[in-house]
Short mmCIF file of C-alpha atoms in Angstrom, two decimals:
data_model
loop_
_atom_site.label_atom_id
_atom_site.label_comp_id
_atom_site.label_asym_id
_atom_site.label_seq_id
_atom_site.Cartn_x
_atom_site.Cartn_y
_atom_site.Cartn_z
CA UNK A 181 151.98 90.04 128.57
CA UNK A 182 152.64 86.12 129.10
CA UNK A 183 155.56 84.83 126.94
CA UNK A 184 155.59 81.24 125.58
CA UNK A 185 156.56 79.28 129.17
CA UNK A 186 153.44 80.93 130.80
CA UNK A 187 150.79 80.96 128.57
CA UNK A 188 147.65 78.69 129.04
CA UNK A 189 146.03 78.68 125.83
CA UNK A 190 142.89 78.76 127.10
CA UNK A 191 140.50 81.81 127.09
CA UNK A 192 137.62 82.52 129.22
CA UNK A 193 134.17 84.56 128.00
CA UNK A 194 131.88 85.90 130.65
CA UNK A 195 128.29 87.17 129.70
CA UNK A 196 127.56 89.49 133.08
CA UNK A 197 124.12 90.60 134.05
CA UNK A 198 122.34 91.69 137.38
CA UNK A 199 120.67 88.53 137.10
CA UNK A 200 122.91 85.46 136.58
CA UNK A 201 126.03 84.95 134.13
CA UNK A 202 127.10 82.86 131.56
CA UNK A 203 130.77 81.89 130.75
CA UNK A 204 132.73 79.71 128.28
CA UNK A 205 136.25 78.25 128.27
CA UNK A 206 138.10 77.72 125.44
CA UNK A 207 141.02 75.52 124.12
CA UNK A 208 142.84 78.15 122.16
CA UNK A 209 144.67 75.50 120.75
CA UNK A 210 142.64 72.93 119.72
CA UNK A 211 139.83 75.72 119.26
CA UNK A 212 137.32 73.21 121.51
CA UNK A 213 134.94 74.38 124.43
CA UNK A 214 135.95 72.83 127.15
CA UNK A 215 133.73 74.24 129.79
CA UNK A 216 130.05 75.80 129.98
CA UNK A 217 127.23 76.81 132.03
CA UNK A 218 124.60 79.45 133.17
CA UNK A 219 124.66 80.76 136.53
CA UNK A 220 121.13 82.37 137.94
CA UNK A 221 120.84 84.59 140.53
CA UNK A 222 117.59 84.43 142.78
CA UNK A 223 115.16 86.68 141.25
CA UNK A 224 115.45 89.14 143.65
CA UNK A 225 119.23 89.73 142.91
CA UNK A 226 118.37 91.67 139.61
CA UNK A 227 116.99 94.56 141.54
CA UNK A 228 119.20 94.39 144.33
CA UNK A 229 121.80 96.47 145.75
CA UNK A 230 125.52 95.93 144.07
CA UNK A 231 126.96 94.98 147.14
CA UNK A 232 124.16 92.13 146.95
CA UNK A 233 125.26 91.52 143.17
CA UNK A 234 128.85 91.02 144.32
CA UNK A 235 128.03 89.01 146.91
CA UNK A 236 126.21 86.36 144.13
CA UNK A 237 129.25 86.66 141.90
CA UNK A 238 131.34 85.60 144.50
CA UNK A 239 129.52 82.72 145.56
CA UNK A 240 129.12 81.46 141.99
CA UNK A 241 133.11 81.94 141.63
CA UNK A 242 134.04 79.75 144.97
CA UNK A 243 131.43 76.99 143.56
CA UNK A 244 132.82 76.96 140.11
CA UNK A 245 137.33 76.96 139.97
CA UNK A 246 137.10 76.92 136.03
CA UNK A 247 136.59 80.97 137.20
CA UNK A 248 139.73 81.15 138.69
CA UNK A 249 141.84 79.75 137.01
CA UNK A 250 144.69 81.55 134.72
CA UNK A 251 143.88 82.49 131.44
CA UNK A 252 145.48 84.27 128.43
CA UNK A 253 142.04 86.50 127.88
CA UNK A 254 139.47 87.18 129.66
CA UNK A 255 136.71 88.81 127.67
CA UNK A 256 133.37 90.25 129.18
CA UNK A 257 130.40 91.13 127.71
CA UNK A 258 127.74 93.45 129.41
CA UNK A 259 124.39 91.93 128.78
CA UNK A 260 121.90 95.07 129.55
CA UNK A 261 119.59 97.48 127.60
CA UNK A 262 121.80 100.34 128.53
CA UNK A 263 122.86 100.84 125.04
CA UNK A 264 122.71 102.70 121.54
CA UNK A 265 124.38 102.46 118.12
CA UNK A 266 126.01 105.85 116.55
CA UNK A 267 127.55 106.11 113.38
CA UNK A 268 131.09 107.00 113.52
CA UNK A 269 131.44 110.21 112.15
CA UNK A 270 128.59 111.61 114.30
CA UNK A 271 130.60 109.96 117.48
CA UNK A 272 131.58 112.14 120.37
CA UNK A 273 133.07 110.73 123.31
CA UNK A 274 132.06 113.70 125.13
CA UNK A 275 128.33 113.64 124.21
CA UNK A 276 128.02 109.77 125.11
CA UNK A 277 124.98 110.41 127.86
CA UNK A 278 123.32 112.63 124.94
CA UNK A 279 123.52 109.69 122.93
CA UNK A 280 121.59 107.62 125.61
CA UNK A 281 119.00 110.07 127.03
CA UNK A 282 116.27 109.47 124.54
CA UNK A 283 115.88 105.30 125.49
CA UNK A 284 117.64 105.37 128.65
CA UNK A 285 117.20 107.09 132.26
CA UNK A 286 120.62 108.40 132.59
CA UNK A 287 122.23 109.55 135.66
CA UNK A 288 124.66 111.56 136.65
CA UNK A 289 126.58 108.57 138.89
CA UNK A 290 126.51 106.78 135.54
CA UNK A 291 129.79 105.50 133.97
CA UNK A 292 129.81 105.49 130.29
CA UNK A 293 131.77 103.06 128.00
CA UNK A 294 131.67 102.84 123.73
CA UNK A 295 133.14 99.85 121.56
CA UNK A 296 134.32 100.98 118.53
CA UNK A 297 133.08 98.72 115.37
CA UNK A 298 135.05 98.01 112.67
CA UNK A 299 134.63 97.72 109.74
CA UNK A 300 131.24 98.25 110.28
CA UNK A 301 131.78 101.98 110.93
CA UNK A 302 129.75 102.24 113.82
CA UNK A 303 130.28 103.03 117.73
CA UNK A 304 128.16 101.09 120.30
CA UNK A 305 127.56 104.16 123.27
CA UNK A 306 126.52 101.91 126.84
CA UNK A 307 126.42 102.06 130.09
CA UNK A 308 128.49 98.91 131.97
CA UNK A 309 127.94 97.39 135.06
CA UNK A 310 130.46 99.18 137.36
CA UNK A 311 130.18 97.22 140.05
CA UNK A 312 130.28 93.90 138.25
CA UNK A 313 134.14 95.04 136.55
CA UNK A 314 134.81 96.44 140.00
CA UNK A 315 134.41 92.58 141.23
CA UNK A 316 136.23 91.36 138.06
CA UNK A 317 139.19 93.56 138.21
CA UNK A 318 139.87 91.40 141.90
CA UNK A 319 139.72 88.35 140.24
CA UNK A 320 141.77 88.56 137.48
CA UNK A 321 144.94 90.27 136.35
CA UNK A 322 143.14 92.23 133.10
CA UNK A 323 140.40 91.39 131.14
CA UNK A 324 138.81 93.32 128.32
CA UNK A 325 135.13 94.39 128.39
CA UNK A 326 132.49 95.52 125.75
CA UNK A 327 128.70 94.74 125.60
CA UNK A 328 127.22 92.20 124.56
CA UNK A 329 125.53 93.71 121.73
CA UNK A 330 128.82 94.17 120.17
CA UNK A 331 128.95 90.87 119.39
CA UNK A 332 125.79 89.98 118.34
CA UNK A 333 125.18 92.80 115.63
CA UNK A 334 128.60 92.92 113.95
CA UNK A 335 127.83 88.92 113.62
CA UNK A 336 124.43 89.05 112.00
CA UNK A 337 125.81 92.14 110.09
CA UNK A 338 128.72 89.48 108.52
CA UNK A 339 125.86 87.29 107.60
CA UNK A 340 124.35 89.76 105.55
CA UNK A 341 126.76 90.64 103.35
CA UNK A 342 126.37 90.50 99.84
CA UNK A 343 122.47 90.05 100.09
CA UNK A 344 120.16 92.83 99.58
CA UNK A 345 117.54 91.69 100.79
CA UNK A 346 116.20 92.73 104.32
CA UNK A 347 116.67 89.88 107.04
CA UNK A 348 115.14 89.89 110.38
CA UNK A 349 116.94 88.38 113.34
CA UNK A 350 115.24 87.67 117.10
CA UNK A 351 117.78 87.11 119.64
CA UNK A 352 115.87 85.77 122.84
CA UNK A 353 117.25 86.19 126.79
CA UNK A 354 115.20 85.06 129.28
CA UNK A 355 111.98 87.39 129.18
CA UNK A 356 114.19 90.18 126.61
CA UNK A 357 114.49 90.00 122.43
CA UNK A 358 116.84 92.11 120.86
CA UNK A 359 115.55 92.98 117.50
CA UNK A 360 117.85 93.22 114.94
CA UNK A 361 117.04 93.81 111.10
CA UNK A 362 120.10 94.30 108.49
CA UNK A 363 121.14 94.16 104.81
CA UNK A 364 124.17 93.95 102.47
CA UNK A 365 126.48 94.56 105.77
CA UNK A 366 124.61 97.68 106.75
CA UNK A 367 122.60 97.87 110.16
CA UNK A 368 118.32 99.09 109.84
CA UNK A 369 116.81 98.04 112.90
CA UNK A 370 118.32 97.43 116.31
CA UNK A 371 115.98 97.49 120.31
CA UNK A 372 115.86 95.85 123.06
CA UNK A 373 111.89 94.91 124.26
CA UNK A 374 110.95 93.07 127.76
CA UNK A 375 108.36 90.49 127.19
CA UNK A 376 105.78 88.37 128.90
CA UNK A 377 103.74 86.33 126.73
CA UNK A 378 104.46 85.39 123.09
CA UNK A 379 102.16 87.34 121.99
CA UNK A 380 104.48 90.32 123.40
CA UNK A 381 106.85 89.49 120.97
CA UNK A 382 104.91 88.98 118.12
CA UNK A 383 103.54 92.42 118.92
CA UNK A 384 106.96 94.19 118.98
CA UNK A 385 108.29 92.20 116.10
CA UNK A 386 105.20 93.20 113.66
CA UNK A 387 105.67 96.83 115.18
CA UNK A 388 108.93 96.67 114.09
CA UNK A 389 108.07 95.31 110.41
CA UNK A 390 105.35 97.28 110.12
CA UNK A 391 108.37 100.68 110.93
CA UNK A 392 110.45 99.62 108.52
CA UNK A 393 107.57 98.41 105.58
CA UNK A 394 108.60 94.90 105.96
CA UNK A 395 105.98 92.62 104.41
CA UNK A 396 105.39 89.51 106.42
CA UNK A 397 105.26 87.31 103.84
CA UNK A 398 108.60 87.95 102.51
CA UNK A 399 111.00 88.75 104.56
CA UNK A 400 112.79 85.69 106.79
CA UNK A 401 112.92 85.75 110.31
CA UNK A 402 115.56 83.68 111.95
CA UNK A 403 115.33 82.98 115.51
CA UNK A 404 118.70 82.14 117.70
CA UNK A 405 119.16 82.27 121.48
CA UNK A 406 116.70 80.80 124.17
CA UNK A 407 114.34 79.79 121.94
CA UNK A 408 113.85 76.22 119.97
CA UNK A 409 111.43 74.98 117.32
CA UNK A 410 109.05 73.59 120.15
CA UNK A 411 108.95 76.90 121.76
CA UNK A 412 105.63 79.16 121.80
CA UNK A 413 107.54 81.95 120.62
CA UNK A 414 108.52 80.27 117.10
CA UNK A 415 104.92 78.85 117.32
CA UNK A 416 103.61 82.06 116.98
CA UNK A 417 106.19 83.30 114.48
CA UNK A 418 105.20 80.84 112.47
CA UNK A 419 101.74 82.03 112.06
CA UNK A 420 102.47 85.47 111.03
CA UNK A 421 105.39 85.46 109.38
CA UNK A 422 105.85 83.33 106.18
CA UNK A 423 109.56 82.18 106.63
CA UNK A 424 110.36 81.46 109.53
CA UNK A 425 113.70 79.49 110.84
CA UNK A 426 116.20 78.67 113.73
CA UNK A 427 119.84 80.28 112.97
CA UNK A 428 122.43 77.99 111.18
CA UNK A 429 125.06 78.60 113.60
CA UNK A 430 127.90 76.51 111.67
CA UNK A 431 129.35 78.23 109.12
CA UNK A 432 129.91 81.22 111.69
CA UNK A 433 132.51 79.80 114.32
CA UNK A 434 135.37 76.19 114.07
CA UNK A 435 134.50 76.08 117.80
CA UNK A 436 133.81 71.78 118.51
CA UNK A 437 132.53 70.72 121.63
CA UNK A 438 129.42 72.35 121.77
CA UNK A 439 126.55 71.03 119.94
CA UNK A 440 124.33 73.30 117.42
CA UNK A 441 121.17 73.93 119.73
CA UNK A 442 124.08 74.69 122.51
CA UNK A 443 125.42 77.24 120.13
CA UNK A 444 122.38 79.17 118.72
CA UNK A 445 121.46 79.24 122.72
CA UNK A 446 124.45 80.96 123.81
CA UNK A 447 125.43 82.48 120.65
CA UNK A 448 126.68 86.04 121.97
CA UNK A 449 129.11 83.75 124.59
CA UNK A 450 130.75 81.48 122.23
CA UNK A 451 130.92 84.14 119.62
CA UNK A 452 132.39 86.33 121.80
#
């Protein structure tokens, strides 16, 4: 553990995928981003080898030194489908691939990890990018890891409290929306769909209304990650569902130096 002549105050959040990456620095101090971007991976990196993968990450860590620098905390998030939400009673560390099986191809190579949610009482069960920590764990001294979806529920879940009525949140990545619907604190609805078009989305979004008896034109929608009110995906929101909005992103973090499309974008980052 640093003591007081060693410590940096500054904390760096990476958001690791096949793909590309994402990371954040952060004045712990003055509680101000001071450093941002995206990294992306040619598209044929996502369905490379992890050898290839490693090879990417180090490339985008000699072009960028904010990556190795020394930091207090290192947090990183595991942006992937590989995932499933158990309550906390029915949690069994042992049984984590049963957990999985029924939306995920599980293998027996596979190395499972779960973040435990509190006070939300629930246990996120996923499967991490072993080769990507195996990179990590040369780069820096420690660093804690969880998935990405461990951030993003628990904070839609905060914004829920104390309202009982059913809100609907689409979280958009590149050509993936996570799906998330909650009330009064208390998860409903949570998956993962690839998409193409718009109308994809709208598809899986009514599906997903339609599951859970959600009327349309009631229940808001709020949109937050790649997405903006010019985009074809809020377009067609729009159309079908009554209320329709971007996410207010600033009553949820103090975080300054970032601007408010900047942090509905990268929510799950700077959240993190």
């Amino acid at each position: 553990m640093s003591d007081i002549t060693t410590k940096t105050y500054r904390k760096l959040a990476l958001r690791v995928g096949n793909d590309g990456f994402s990371f954040a620095v952060t004045d712990t101090l003055s509680r101000r981003v001071t450093a941002f971007e995206r990294v992306d991976f040619p598209a044929s990196a996502a369905i490379g080898s992890p050898e290839k993968t490693e090879g990417h990450y180090w490339d985008a860590f000699v072009r960028h030194p904010e990556l190795v620098r020394p930091y207090d905390e290192v947090v990183v998030l595991h942006d992937n489908p590989l995932n499933t939400f158990v309550p906390e009673p029915l949690f069994d560390e042992e049984a984590a691939a049963g957990y999985l099986q029924y939306g995920t191809r599980v293998f027996a190579s596979d190395t499972f990890a779960h973040d435990l949610l509190q006070p939300q009482g629930m246990v996120n069960v996923y499967i991490p990018y072993a080769h990507i920590n195996n990179y990590l764990l040369d780069q820096f001294e420690s660093f804690d890891y969880r998935h990405s979806a461990s951030v993003l529920v628990p904070r839609l879940l905060d914004l829920s409290r104390n309202d009982y009525s059913r809100q609907v949140f689409a979280h958009f990545s590149e050509a993936v929306v996570e799906i998330v619907v909650v009330q009064n604190g208390q998860l409903l609805f949570y998956n993962v769909f690839d998409f193409v078009s718009p109308e994809d989305f709208l598809y899986y979004l009514l599906f997903a209304a339609e599951q859970l008896s959600l009327n349309p034109e009631e229940f808001p929608l709020r949109l937050l990650g790649d997405v903006t009110d010019a985009s074809p995906l809020f377009s067609i929101a729009y159309r079908y569902v009554r209320n329709v909005s971007l996410l207010e992103t600033s009553a949820l973090s103090d975080l300054t130096g970032v601007d408010a499309a900047g942090a509905r974008r990268h929510f799950i980052v700077f959240q993190a």
